[in-house]
Amino acid sequence: MTIRVRYAPSPTGHLHIGNARTALFNYLFAKHKNGTFIVRIEDTDTERNVESGIESQLEQLAWLGITPDETIGVNETHGPYRQLERLDIYTRYAKELLEKGLAYKCYCTKEELEAEREAMRQAGEDKLHYSRKCLGAPEQDKPFAIRFKVPENTAFPFTDIVKGGVRFSSDDIGDWVIVKQNGIPTYNFACAIDDHLMEISHVLRGEDHITNTPKQLMVFDAFGWAKPTYGHMTLIVNDQGKKLSKRDQSIIQYIEQYRDLGYLPDAMFNFISLLGFSPDADGEIFTREQLIDLFEERRLSTSPATFDANKLAFINNRYIKALSLDDTVALCKPYLAEEGIGQEKDNDWLESLIAVFKDRLSYGKEIVKLYNDFFNRPFKIDEDAKDMLQEDGVENLIATFKRLVENDASPDADAYKALIKAAGKEANMKGKMLFMPIRIAVSGAMHGPDLPKMMHLLGRDLVTKRLEHTLAFIGAADK
RNA sequence: GGCCCGUUGGAGAAGCGGCUUAACUCACCAGCCUUUCACGCUGGCAUUCACGGGUUCGAAUCCCGUACGGGUCACCA
Protein backbone atom coordinates (compact mmCIF):
# COMPACT_ATOMS: atom_id res chain seq x y z
CA MET A 1 0.00 0.00 0.00
CA THR A 2 1.27 3.42 -0.89
CA ILE A 3 1.41 5.72 2.07
CA ARG A 4 0.27 9.25 1.38
CA VAL A 5 -0.18 11.68 4.23
CA ARG A 6 -0.82 15.36 4.39
CA TYR A 7 -0.39 18.39 6.53
CA ALA A 8 -3.21 20.82 5.80
CA PRO A 9 -2.74 24.20 7.44
CA SER A 10 -4.83 27.31 7.04
CA PRO A 11 -2.73 30.28 6.09
CA THR A 12 -3.98 32.29 9.02
CA GLY A 13 -0.69 33.28 10.52
CA HIS A 14 2.57 31.89 11.68
CA LEU A 15 3.44 28.27 12.26
CA HIS A 16 2.12 27.26 15.65
CA ILE A 17 3.92 24.67 17.69
CA GLY A 18 0.89 22.36 17.58
CA ASN A 19 0.68 22.55 13.83
CA ALA A 20 4.39 22.05 13.58
CA ARG A 21 3.91 18.86 15.57
CA THR A 22 1.20 17.68 13.21
CA ALA A 23 3.38 18.42 10.21
CA LEU A 24 6.37 16.76 11.81
CA PHE A 25 4.56 13.55 12.71
CA ASN A 26 3.06 13.24 9.28
CA TYR A 27 6.50 13.79 7.86
CA LEU A 28 8.08 11.18 10.12
CA PHE A 29 5.33 8.72 9.33
CA ALA A 30 5.75 9.23 5.59
CA LYS A 31 9.52 9.02 5.67
CA HIS A 32 9.50 5.98 7.90
CA LYS A 33 7.20 4.15 5.50
CA ASN A 34 8.74 5.46 2.36
CA GLY A 35 5.57 7.33 1.59
CA THR A 36 4.68 10.75 0.31
CA PHE A 37 4.28 13.83 2.48
CA ILE A 38 1.90 16.39 1.04
CA VAL A 39 1.16 19.95 2.12
CA ARG A 40 -2.28 21.21 1.20
CA ILE A 41 -3.47 24.71 1.96
CA GLU A 42 -6.92 24.98 3.47
CA ASP A 43 -7.83 28.57 2.80
CA THR A 44 -11.61 28.30 2.65
CA ASP A 45 -12.04 30.81 5.44
CA THR A 46 -11.39 33.85 3.33
CA GLU A 47 -11.91 36.14 6.32
CA ARG A 48 -9.03 34.75 8.25
CA ASN A 49 -6.51 34.22 5.49
CA VAL A 50 -3.52 36.44 5.92
CA GLU A 51 -1.22 37.70 3.27
CA SER A 52 1.93 35.62 2.80
CA GLY A 53 0.47 33.08 5.22
CA ILE A 54 1.28 30.28 2.81
CA GLU A 55 4.89 31.36 2.29
CA SER A 56 5.31 31.73 6.01
CA GLN A 57 4.06 28.20 6.69
CA LEU A 58 6.31 26.67 4.07
CA GLU A 59 9.28 28.72 5.12
CA GLN A 60 9.00 27.78 8.78
CA LEU A 61 8.56 24.14 7.86
CA ALA A 62 11.66 24.34 5.71
CA TRP A 63 13.57 25.85 8.60
CA LEU A 64 12.59 22.86 10.71
CA GLY A 65 13.77 20.63 7.91
CA ILE A 66 10.33 19.39 6.97
CA THR A 67 10.13 19.40 3.22
CA PRO A 68 7.01 18.36 1.34
CA ASP A 69 7.23 15.82 -1.44
CA GLU A 70 4.19 17.32 -3.01
CA THR A 71 2.72 20.79 -2.68
CA ILE A 72 2.31 24.07 -4.54
CA GLY A 73 5.10 24.14 -7.08
CA VAL A 74 6.47 20.76 -6.09
CA ASN A 75 5.51 17.56 -7.89
CA GLU A 76 2.00 18.71 -8.60
CA THR A 77 0.53 15.32 -9.50
CA HIS A 78 -2.62 15.76 -7.41
CA GLY A 79 -3.04 19.53 -7.50
CA PRO A 80 -4.05 22.18 -7.17
CA TYR A 81 -3.01 22.27 -3.53
CA ARG A 82 -4.91 25.37 -2.51
CA GLN A 83 -8.53 24.78 -1.79
CA LEU A 84 -9.62 28.11 -3.22
CA GLU A 85 -8.30 26.88 -6.54
CA ARG A 86 -10.44 23.77 -6.28
CA LEU A 87 -13.80 25.42 -5.88
CA ASP A 88 -15.26 23.96 -9.07
CA ILE A 89 -14.47 20.49 -7.78
CA TYR A 90 -16.39 20.98 -4.54
CA THR A 91 -19.29 22.56 -6.38
CA ARG A 92 -19.53 19.54 -8.64
CA TYR A 93 -19.64 17.13 -5.72
CA ALA A 94 -22.10 19.26 -3.78
CA LYS A 95 -24.38 19.25 -6.80
CA GLU A 96 -24.15 15.49 -6.95
CA LEU A 97 -25.26 15.21 -3.33
CA LEU A 98 -28.10 17.62 -4.00
CA GLU A 99 -29.25 15.51 -6.92
CA LYS A 100 -29.03 12.31 -4.92
CA GLY A 101 -31.10 13.89 -2.17
CA LEU A 102 -28.25 13.52 0.30
CA ALA A 103 -28.01 17.26 0.79
CA TYR A 104 -30.39 20.18 0.61
CA LYS A 105 -30.44 23.91 0.28
CA CYS A 106 -30.93 25.95 3.41
CA TYR A 107 -32.22 29.49 3.19
CA CYS A 108 -32.01 30.33 6.86
CA THR A 109 -30.16 33.46 7.80
CA LYS A 110 -27.51 33.66 10.44
CA GLU A 111 -29.96 35.50 12.72
CA GLU A 112 -32.67 32.88 12.31
CA LEU A 113 -30.22 30.13 13.15
CA GLU A 114 -28.95 31.91 16.20
CA ALA A 115 -32.51 32.51 17.41
CA GLU A 116 -33.31 28.85 16.84
CA ARG A 117 -30.32 27.78 18.87
CA GLU A 118 -31.10 30.22 21.63
CA ALA A 119 -34.64 28.87 21.89
CA MET A 120 -33.31 25.34 22.18
CA ARG A 121 -30.88 26.46 24.85
CA GLN A 122 -33.74 28.04 26.78
CA ALA A 123 -35.70 24.83 26.48
CA GLY A 124 -32.74 23.05 28.05
CA GLU A 125 -31.99 20.85 25.08
CA ASP A 126 -28.71 18.95 25.05
CA LYS A 127 -28.43 18.87 21.32
CA LEU A 128 -28.55 22.16 19.56
CA HIS A 129 -29.06 20.64 16.13
CA TYR A 130 -30.42 22.41 13.11
CA SER A 131 -34.21 22.04 12.97
CA ARG A 132 -34.25 20.86 9.34
CA LYS A 133 -36.75 23.52 8.64
CA CYS A 134 -35.48 23.90 5.07
CA LEU A 135 -35.47 20.18 4.35
CA GLY A 136 -37.95 19.69 1.55
CA ALA A 137 -38.61 23.42 1.26
CA PRO A 138 -39.39 24.68 -2.21
CA GLU A 139 -36.71 26.30 -4.36
CA GLN A 140 -36.40 29.98 -3.53
CA ASP A 141 -34.66 32.89 -5.11
CA LYS A 142 -32.63 33.67 -2.02
CA PRO A 143 -29.04 33.08 -0.99
CA PHE A 144 -28.60 29.58 0.34
CA ALA A 145 -26.15 27.30 2.03
CA ILE A 146 -26.07 23.57 1.37
CA ARG A 147 -26.53 21.19 4.26
CA PHE A 148 -25.64 17.56 4.49
CA LYS A 149 -28.61 15.41 5.35
CA VAL A 150 -27.23 13.38 8.20
CA PRO A 151 -28.59 9.80 8.14
CA GLU A 152 -30.63 8.89 11.19
CA ASN A 153 -29.56 6.40 13.76
CA THR A 154 -26.37 5.45 12.03
CA ALA A 155 -23.13 4.61 13.76
CA PHE A 156 -19.81 5.87 12.48
CA PRO A 157 -17.20 3.62 13.95
CA PHE A 158 -13.56 3.79 13.00
CA THR A 159 -10.32 2.39 14.24
CA ASP A 160 -8.15 5.21 15.35
CA ILE A 161 -4.41 4.66 15.14
CA VAL A 162 -3.83 6.16 18.55
CA LYS A 163 -7.15 5.84 20.39
CA GLY A 164 -8.24 2.45 19.17
CA GLY A 165 -11.93 1.85 18.51
CA VAL A 166 -13.95 5.04 18.41
CA ARG A 167 -17.60 5.33 17.52
CA PHE A 168 -19.89 8.26 16.99
CA SER A 169 -23.60 8.21 16.47
CA SER A 170 -25.24 10.25 13.74
CA ASP A 171 -27.87 11.19 16.31
CA ASP A 172 -25.32 13.44 17.93
CA ILE A 173 -24.68 15.33 14.74
CA GLY A 174 -27.01 17.88 13.23
CA ASP A 175 -27.36 18.57 9.51
CA TRP A 176 -24.18 20.51 8.90
CA VAL A 177 -23.29 22.99 6.23
CA ILE A 178 -21.13 21.68 3.42
CA VAL A 179 -21.23 24.77 1.22
CA LYS A 180 -21.52 28.21 2.69
CA GLN A 181 -23.71 30.94 1.30
CA ASN A 182 -20.70 32.43 -0.43
CA GLY A 183 -20.28 29.24 -2.43
CA ILE A 184 -17.15 28.16 -0.60
CA PRO A 185 -17.18 24.70 1.00
CA THR A 186 -16.74 24.22 4.72
CA TYR A 187 -13.71 22.54 6.15
CA ASN A 188 -15.21 19.09 6.67
CA PHE A 189 -16.56 18.84 3.16
CA ALA A 190 -13.52 20.12 1.32
CA CYS A 191 -11.24 18.09 3.51
CA ALA A 192 -12.99 14.80 2.82
CA ILE A 193 -13.12 15.40 -0.93
CA ASP A 194 -9.47 16.38 -1.10
CA ASP A 195 -8.35 13.50 1.03
CA HIS A 196 -10.08 11.22 -1.44
CA LEU A 197 -8.87 12.90 -4.61
CA MET A 198 -5.35 13.25 -3.31
CA GLU A 199 -5.41 9.57 -2.38
CA ILE A 200 -4.53 10.22 1.24
CA SER A 201 -4.03 6.90 2.99
CA HIS A 202 -3.63 8.12 6.57
CA VAL A 203 -4.92 11.19 8.31
CA LEU A 204 -2.82 12.09 11.33
CA ARG A 205 -4.08 15.16 13.09
CA GLY A 206 -4.76 16.67 16.50
CA GLU A 207 -7.38 15.27 18.82
CA ASP A 208 -9.37 18.48 18.53
CA HIS A 209 -10.39 17.09 15.13
CA ILE A 210 -11.79 13.84 16.38
CA THR A 211 -15.41 15.02 16.35
CA ASN A 212 -14.95 16.10 12.75
CA THR A 213 -14.16 12.58 11.73
CA PRO A 214 -17.75 11.26 11.60
CA LYS A 215 -18.76 14.17 9.39
CA GLN A 216 -15.96 13.37 7.01
CA LEU A 217 -16.79 9.70 7.13
CA MET A 218 -20.36 10.37 6.05
CA VAL A 219 -19.07 12.24 3.03
CA PHE A 220 -16.97 9.24 2.09
CA ASP A 221 -20.01 7.02 2.54
CA ALA A 222 -22.23 9.32 0.49
CA PHE A 223 -19.90 8.94 -2.47
CA GLY A 224 -19.04 5.34 -1.81
CA TRP A 225 -15.35 6.06 -1.45
CA ALA A 226 -12.81 4.03 0.49
CA LYS A 227 -11.86 5.79 3.70
CA PRO A 228 -8.40 6.68 4.90
CA THR A 229 -7.14 5.49 8.25
CA TYR A 230 -7.42 8.12 10.95
CA GLY A 231 -5.19 8.83 13.89
CA HIS A 232 -5.80 11.57 16.42
CA MET A 233 -2.80 12.72 18.35
CA THR A 234 -3.22 13.97 21.88
CA LEU A 235 -3.28 17.65 22.45
CA ILE A 236 -0.32 19.61 23.63
CA VAL A 237 -1.13 21.13 27.00
CA ASN A 238 0.55 23.63 29.29
CA ASP A 239 1.64 22.88 32.84
CA GLN A 240 -1.95 23.55 33.95
CA GLY A 241 -3.12 20.73 31.70
CA LYS A 242 -4.91 23.10 29.37
CA LYS A 243 -4.71 23.02 25.61
CA LEU A 244 -2.18 25.50 24.31
CA SER A 245 -4.20 28.52 23.50
CA LYS A 246 -2.81 31.11 21.18
CA ARG A 247 -3.54 33.70 23.82
CA ASP A 248 -1.55 31.89 26.48
CA GLN A 249 1.42 34.10 27.25
CA SER A 250 3.24 31.65 29.46
CA ILE A 251 4.54 29.58 26.59
CA ILE A 252 6.15 30.74 23.39
CA GLN A 253 4.01 29.14 20.72
CA TYR A 254 5.29 30.06 17.32
CA ILE A 255 8.19 28.43 15.57
CA GLU A 256 9.34 31.76 14.25
CA GLN A 257 9.74 33.07 17.77
CA TYR A 258 11.99 30.19 18.68
CA ARG A 259 13.99 30.81 15.57
CA ASP A 260 14.32 34.47 16.51
CA LEU A 261 15.50 33.58 20.00
CA GLY A 262 18.29 31.42 18.66
CA TYR A 263 16.93 27.94 19.06
CA LEU A 264 18.41 25.43 16.65
CA PRO A 265 16.23 23.72 14.07
CA ASP A 266 17.61 20.27 14.83
CA ALA A 267 16.84 20.75 18.50
CA MET A 268 13.32 21.96 17.77
CA PHE A 269 12.75 19.00 15.48
CA ASN A 270 13.97 16.72 18.24
CA PHE A 271 11.90 18.38 20.96
CA ILE A 272 8.67 18.54 18.99
CA SER A 273 8.96 14.92 17.97
CA LEU A 274 8.75 13.98 21.65
CA LEU A 275 5.44 15.76 22.11
CA GLY A 276 3.09 12.81 22.23
CA PHE A 277 5.51 10.25 20.90
CA SER A 278 8.15 8.21 22.63
CA PRO A 279 10.61 6.18 20.62
CA ASP A 280 11.51 2.70 21.70
CA ALA A 281 14.98 3.78 22.78
CA ASP A 282 16.74 5.23 25.80
CA GLY A 283 17.50 8.90 26.11
CA GLU A 284 15.96 12.03 24.66
CA ILE A 285 18.42 13.23 22.06
CA PHE A 286 17.76 11.93 18.57
CA THR A 287 18.81 12.99 15.11
CA ARG A 288 16.31 13.37 12.32
CA GLU A 289 17.45 10.11 10.79
CA GLN A 290 17.05 8.28 14.08
CA LEU A 291 13.58 9.72 14.53
CA ILE A 292 12.51 8.66 11.06
CA ASP A 293 13.88 5.26 11.75
CA LEU A 294 12.32 4.98 15.21
CA PHE A 295 8.93 6.42 14.36
CA GLU A 296 6.10 4.03 15.01
CA GLU A 297 2.50 5.11 15.04
CA ARG A 298 1.79 2.58 17.78
CA ARG A 299 3.97 4.55 20.09
CA LEU A 300 1.90 7.68 19.81
CA SER A 301 0.74 8.50 23.30
CA THR A 302 -2.89 8.51 24.40
CA SER A 303 -2.54 10.97 27.24
CA PRO A 304 -1.97 14.68 26.63
CA ALA A 305 1.56 15.83 25.86
CA THR A 306 2.78 18.41 28.33
CA PHE A 307 4.80 21.22 26.90
CA ASP A 308 7.82 21.04 29.15
CA ALA A 309 9.85 24.22 28.85
CA ASN A 310 12.67 22.74 30.90
CA LYS A 311 13.00 19.88 28.49
CA LEU A 312 13.18 22.25 25.55
CA ALA A 313 15.91 24.22 27.29
CA PHE A 314 17.78 21.03 28.06
CA ILE A 315 17.55 19.71 24.53
CA ASN A 316 18.54 22.96 22.91
CA ASN A 317 21.44 23.29 25.30
CA ARG A 318 22.64 19.84 24.27
CA TYR A 319 22.61 20.87 20.63
CA ILE A 320 24.42 24.13 21.34
CA LYS A 321 27.10 22.26 23.24
CA ALA A 322 27.63 20.10 20.21
CA LEU A 323 28.19 23.15 18.02
CA SER A 324 31.70 24.29 17.11
CA LEU A 325 32.88 27.51 18.74
CA ASP A 326 32.71 29.29 15.41
CA ASP A 327 29.11 28.28 14.89
CA THR A 328 28.21 29.34 18.40
CA VAL A 329 29.83 32.70 17.85
CA ALA A 330 27.86 33.08 14.63
CA LEU A 331 24.70 32.16 16.52
CA CYS A 332 25.22 34.61 19.37
CA LYS A 333 26.91 37.55 17.71
CA PRO A 334 23.76 39.17 16.32
CA TYR A 335 22.12 39.22 19.74
CA LEU A 336 25.10 40.93 21.31
CA ALA A 337 25.29 43.42 18.48
CA GLU A 338 21.60 44.15 18.92
CA GLU A 339 22.28 45.17 22.50
CA GLY A 340 25.43 47.02 21.63
CA ILE A 341 27.51 44.68 23.76
CA GLY A 342 31.22 44.39 23.11
CA GLN A 343 31.16 46.85 20.26
CA GLU A 344 34.54 48.24 21.20
CA LYS A 345 36.05 44.80 21.85
CA ASP A 346 37.91 42.67 19.35
CA ASN A 347 36.95 39.29 17.99
CA ASP A 348 39.10 37.45 20.50
CA TRP A 349 37.14 38.96 23.31
CA LEU A 350 33.90 37.92 21.65
CA GLU A 351 35.16 34.41 21.20
CA SER A 352 36.31 34.07 24.76
CA LEU A 353 33.03 35.47 26.03
CA ILE A 354 31.08 32.89 24.09
CA ALA A 355 33.51 30.11 24.91
CA VAL A 356 33.00 30.77 28.60
CA PHE A 357 29.22 30.65 28.40
CA LYS A 358 28.70 28.17 25.57
CA ASP A 359 27.93 25.21 27.77
CA ARG A 360 25.28 27.02 29.79
CA LEU A 361 23.40 28.48 26.88
CA SER A 362 19.83 27.28 26.38
CA TYR A 363 19.28 29.47 23.34
CA GLY A 364 21.29 32.01 21.38
CA LYS A 365 19.80 35.16 22.77
CA GLU A 366 20.41 33.98 26.31
CA ILE A 367 23.99 35.14 25.86
CA VAL A 368 22.73 38.65 26.51
CA LYS A 369 21.20 37.65 29.81
CA LEU A 370 24.27 35.73 30.87
CA TYR A 371 26.46 38.65 29.93
CA ASN A 372 24.33 41.10 31.86
CA ASP A 373 24.11 38.90 34.93
CA PHE A 374 27.82 38.51 34.89
CA PHE A 375 29.02 42.02 34.22
CA ASN A 376 26.29 44.41 35.05
CA ARG A 377 24.82 43.22 38.26
CA PRO A 378 25.81 45.35 41.20
CA PHE A 379 28.44 43.20 42.80
CA LYS A 380 27.13 41.25 45.75
CA ILE A 381 28.12 38.08 47.50
CA ASP A 382 25.67 35.18 47.65
CA GLU A 383 24.47 34.25 51.12
CA ASP A 384 25.64 30.65 50.88
CA ALA A 385 29.09 31.82 49.82
CA LYS A 386 29.71 34.15 52.76
CA ASP A 387 30.74 31.51 55.27
CA MET A 388 33.69 30.46 53.21
CA LEU A 389 35.11 33.97 53.29
CA GLN A 390 35.32 33.78 57.08
CA GLU A 391 37.66 30.79 57.02
CA ASP A 392 41.17 31.20 58.38
CA GLY A 393 43.67 32.58 55.94
CA VAL A 394 41.14 33.66 53.36
CA GLU A 395 41.57 37.36 53.96
CA ASN A 396 45.30 37.03 53.58
CA LEU A 397 44.91 34.92 50.43
CA ILE A 398 42.69 37.47 48.76
CA ALA A 399 44.91 40.37 49.74
CA THR A 400 47.89 38.51 48.36
CA PHE A 401 46.10 37.69 45.14
CA LYS A 402 45.00 41.29 44.77
CA ARG A 403 48.58 42.51 45.11
CA LEU A 404 49.78 40.05 42.49
CA VAL A 405 47.07 41.09 40.07
CA GLU A 406 47.87 44.74 40.55
CA ASN A 407 51.50 44.05 39.71
CA ASP A 408 50.60 42.51 36.39
CA ALA A 409 49.85 45.03 33.67
CA SER A 410 47.44 43.01 31.54
CA PRO A 411 47.06 39.42 32.54
CA ASP A 412 45.38 36.95 30.17
CA ALA A 413 43.69 33.71 31.20
CA ASP A 414 46.96 31.81 31.45
CA ALA A 415 48.51 34.59 33.47
CA TYR A 416 45.60 34.54 35.90
CA LYS A 417 46.07 30.83 36.31
CA ALA A 418 49.71 31.44 37.19
CA LEU A 419 48.77 34.25 39.58
CA ILE A 420 46.30 32.01 41.38
CA LYS A 421 49.00 29.43 41.75
CA ALA A 422 51.48 31.97 43.03
CA ALA A 423 48.99 33.40 45.51
CA GLY A 424 48.26 29.90 46.78
CA LYS A 425 51.90 29.22 47.33
CA GLU A 426 52.51 32.48 49.12
CA ALA A 427 49.42 32.34 51.31
CA ASN A 428 49.73 28.62 51.84
CA MET A 429 46.34 27.62 50.46
CA LYS A 430 45.52 24.94 47.93
CA GLY A 431 42.76 23.05 46.18
CA LYS A 432 39.28 24.11 46.97
CA MET A 433 40.48 26.51 49.68
CA LEU A 434 42.54 28.29 47.05
CA PHE A 435 40.12 28.53 44.18
CA MET A 436 36.84 28.91 45.96
CA PRO A 437 37.61 32.07 47.96
CA ILE A 438 39.03 33.72 44.86
CA ARG A 439 36.01 32.61 42.84
CA ILE A 440 33.67 34.09 45.41
CA ALA A 441 35.75 37.22 45.72
CA VAL A 442 35.56 38.00 42.02
CA SER A 443 32.14 36.59 41.10
CA GLY A 444 30.22 36.52 44.37
CA ALA A 445 29.10 32.96 43.71
CA MET A 446 30.35 29.44 44.36
CA HIS A 447 29.41 28.31 40.89
CA GLY A 448 30.37 29.72 37.54
CA PRO A 449 32.54 29.30 34.50
CA ASP A 450 36.21 28.48 34.44
CA LEU A 451 37.89 30.89 36.84
CA PRO A 452 40.98 32.12 34.95
CA LYS A 453 39.01 32.64 31.76
CA MET A 454 36.29 34.36 33.65
CA MET A 455 38.73 36.82 35.19
CA HIS A 456 40.32 37.54 31.87
CA LEU A 457 36.89 38.39 30.53
CA LEU A 458 36.04 40.54 33.49
CA GLY A 459 39.21 42.53 32.95
CA ARG A 460 41.82 43.61 35.45
CA ASP A 461 39.99 46.72 36.66
CA LEU A 462 36.80 44.91 37.57
CA VAL A 463 38.72 42.05 39.13
CA THR A 464 40.67 44.34 41.44
CA LYS A 465 37.59 46.36 42.26
CA ARG A 466 35.72 43.23 43.29
CA LEU A 467 38.66 41.94 45.30
CA GLU A 468 38.69 45.23 47.13
CA HIS A 469 34.98 45.01 47.76
CA THR A 470 35.34 41.50 49.16
CA LEU A 471 38.20 42.53 51.41
CA ALA A 472 36.04 45.31 52.77
CA PHE A 473 33.26 42.84 53.37
CA ILE A 474 35.53 40.49 55.30
CA GLY A 475 36.90 43.37 57.32
CA ALA A 476 33.44 44.55 58.24
CA ALA A 477 32.31 41.08 59.21
CA ASP A 478 35.29 40.68 61.55
CA LYS A 479 34.14 43.50 63.75
C1' G B 1 -25.45 19.72 29.64
C1' G B 2 -24.67 15.71 25.31
C1' C B 3 -20.68 13.17 22.97
C1' C B 4 -15.35 11.85 23.09
C1' C B 5 -10.70 11.39 25.87
C1' G B 6 -7.23 11.31 29.86
C1' U B 7 -5.29 10.53 35.35
C1' U B 8 2.07 6.58 36.67
C1' G B 9 7.94 10.02 41.28
C1' G B 10 9.62 17.04 42.47
C1' A B 11 8.97 17.43 36.55
C1' G B 12 8.58 15.01 31.58
C1' A B 13 7.52 10.06 30.27
C1' A B 14 7.73 4.30 29.24
C1' G B 15 5.19 -0.06 30.59
C1' C B 16 -0.96 -1.92 28.63
C1' G B 17 -2.41 -9.34 32.42
C1' G B 18 3.08 -12.83 34.97
C1' C B 19 10.19 -10.99 32.30
C1' U B 20 8.31 -4.62 36.85
C1' U B 21 11.55 -5.39 43.68
C1' A B 22 7.74 0.44 37.55
C1' A B 23 12.38 1.80 31.88
C1' C B 24 14.41 6.31 30.26
C1' U B 25 15.26 11.80 30.73
C1' C B 26 15.37 16.41 33.56
C1' A B 27 15.89 18.32 38.47
C1' C B 28 17.92 17.07 43.20
C1' C B 29 21.55 14.49 46.60
C1' A B 30 26.23 11.67 47.32
C1' G B 31 30.95 9.81 45.42
C1' C B 32 34.85 9.83 41.60
C1' C B 33 37.48 13.03 38.11
C1' U B 34 39.25 18.23 37.90
C1' U B 35 44.42 22.06 42.81
C1' U B 36 38.21 25.58 41.84
C1' C B 37 33.70 25.64 38.75
C1' A B 38 31.57 23.21 34.74
C1' C B 39 31.76 18.79 31.77
C1' G B 40 32.03 13.52 32.22
C1' C B 41 31.44 8.96 34.97
C1' U B 42 29.19 6.02 39.13
C1' G B 43 25.42 5.52 42.71
C1' G B 44 20.82 7.28 45.40
C1' C B 45 15.82 9.24 44.71
C1' A B 46 7.64 5.93 43.36
C1' U B 47 6.86 -0.78 48.67
C1' U B 48 3.75 1.97 44.14
C1' C B 49 0.67 3.47 39.33
C1' A B 50 -6.41 9.28 41.15
C1' C B 51 -10.08 6.66 44.39
C1' G B 52 -13.71 2.55 45.36
C1' G B 53 -15.37 -2.14 43.88
C1' G B 54 -15.08 -6.45 40.54
C1' U B 55 -12.72 -10.34 37.08
C1' U B 56 -8.22 -13.52 37.63
C1' C B 57 -3.87 -18.31 40.52
C1' G B 58 -1.88 -13.29 39.33
C1' A B 59 -3.71 -6.18 37.60
C1' A B 60 -0.30 0.00 36.94
C1' U B 61 -2.07 -3.12 32.97
C1' C B 62 -9.11 -5.97 31.87
C1' C B 63 -14.46 -4.44 33.61
C1' C B 64 -17.86 -1.15 36.38
C1' G B 65 -18.55 3.17 39.29
C1' U B 66 -16.81 7.85 41.63
C1' A B 67 -13.69 12.10 41.66
C1' C B 68 -10.71 15.39 39.11
C1' G B 69 -8.77 17.34 34.46
C1' G B 70 -9.23 18.14 29.26
C1' G B 71 -11.42 18.30 24.14
C1' U B 72 -15.72 19.20 21.16
C1' C B 73 -20.61 20.62 20.07
C1' A B 74 -20.29 27.38 13.99
C1' C B 75 -22.36 29.17 7.01
C1' C B 76 -13.74 28.49 11.84
C1' A B 77 -10.24 25.29 10.34
PDB file of C-alpha atoms (C1' of nucleotides) in Angstrom, chain A residues 106-120 130-131 133-134 140 142-143 147 181, chain B residues 75:
ATOM      1  CA  CYS A 106     -30.927  25.950   3.412  1.00  0.00           C
ATOM      2  CA  TYR A 107     -32.218  29.489   3.194  1.00  0.00           C
ATOM      3  CA  CYS A 108     -32.008  30.329   6.858  1.00  0.00           C
ATOM      4  CA  THR A 109     -30.159  33.464   7.803  1.00  0.00           C
ATOM      5  CA  LYS A 110     -27.514  33.658  10.440  1.00  0.00           C
ATOM      6  CA  GLU A 111     -29.956  35.497  12.718  1.00  0.00           C
ATOM      7  CA  GLU A 112     -32.668  32.875  12.310  1.00  0.00           C
ATOM      8  CA  LEU A 113     -30.221  30.132  13.145  1.00  0.00           C
ATOM      9  CA  GLU A 114     -28.954  31.910  16.201  1.00  0.00           C
ATOM     10  CA  ALA A 115     -32.513  32.507  17.406  1.00  0.00           C
ATOM     11  CA  GLU A 116     -33.309  28.855  16.840  1.00  0.00           C
ATOM     12  CA  ARG A 117     -30.319  27.782  18.869  1.00  0.00           C
ATOM     13  CA  GLU A 118     -31.101  30.220  21.626  1.00  0.00           C
ATOM     14  CA  ALA A 119     -34.642  28.873  21.887  1.00  0.00           C
ATOM     15  CA  MET A 120     -33.306  25.340  22.180  1.00  0.00           C
ATOM     16  CA  TYR A 130     -30.425  22.411  13.110  1.00  0.00           C
ATOM     17  CA  SER A 131     -34.207  22.036  12.974  1.00  0.00           C
ATOM     18  CA  LYS A 133     -36.751  23.518   8.638  1.00  0.00           C
ATOM     19  CA  CYS A 134     -35.479  23.899   5.069  1.00  0.00           C
ATOM     20  CA  GLN A 140     -36.398  29.979  -3.525  1.00  0.00           C
ATOM     21  CA  LYS A 142     -32.625  33.670  -2.022  1.00  0.00           C
ATOM     22  CA  PRO A 143     -29.043  33.081  -0.989  1.00  0.00           C
ATOM     23  CA  ARG A 147     -26.529  21.195   4.257  1.00  0.00           C
ATOM     24  CA  GLN A 181     -23.712  30.944   1.304  1.00  0.00           C
TER      25      GLN A 181
ATOM     26  C1'   C B  75     -22.360  29.175   7.009  1.00  0.00           C
TER      27        C B  75
END
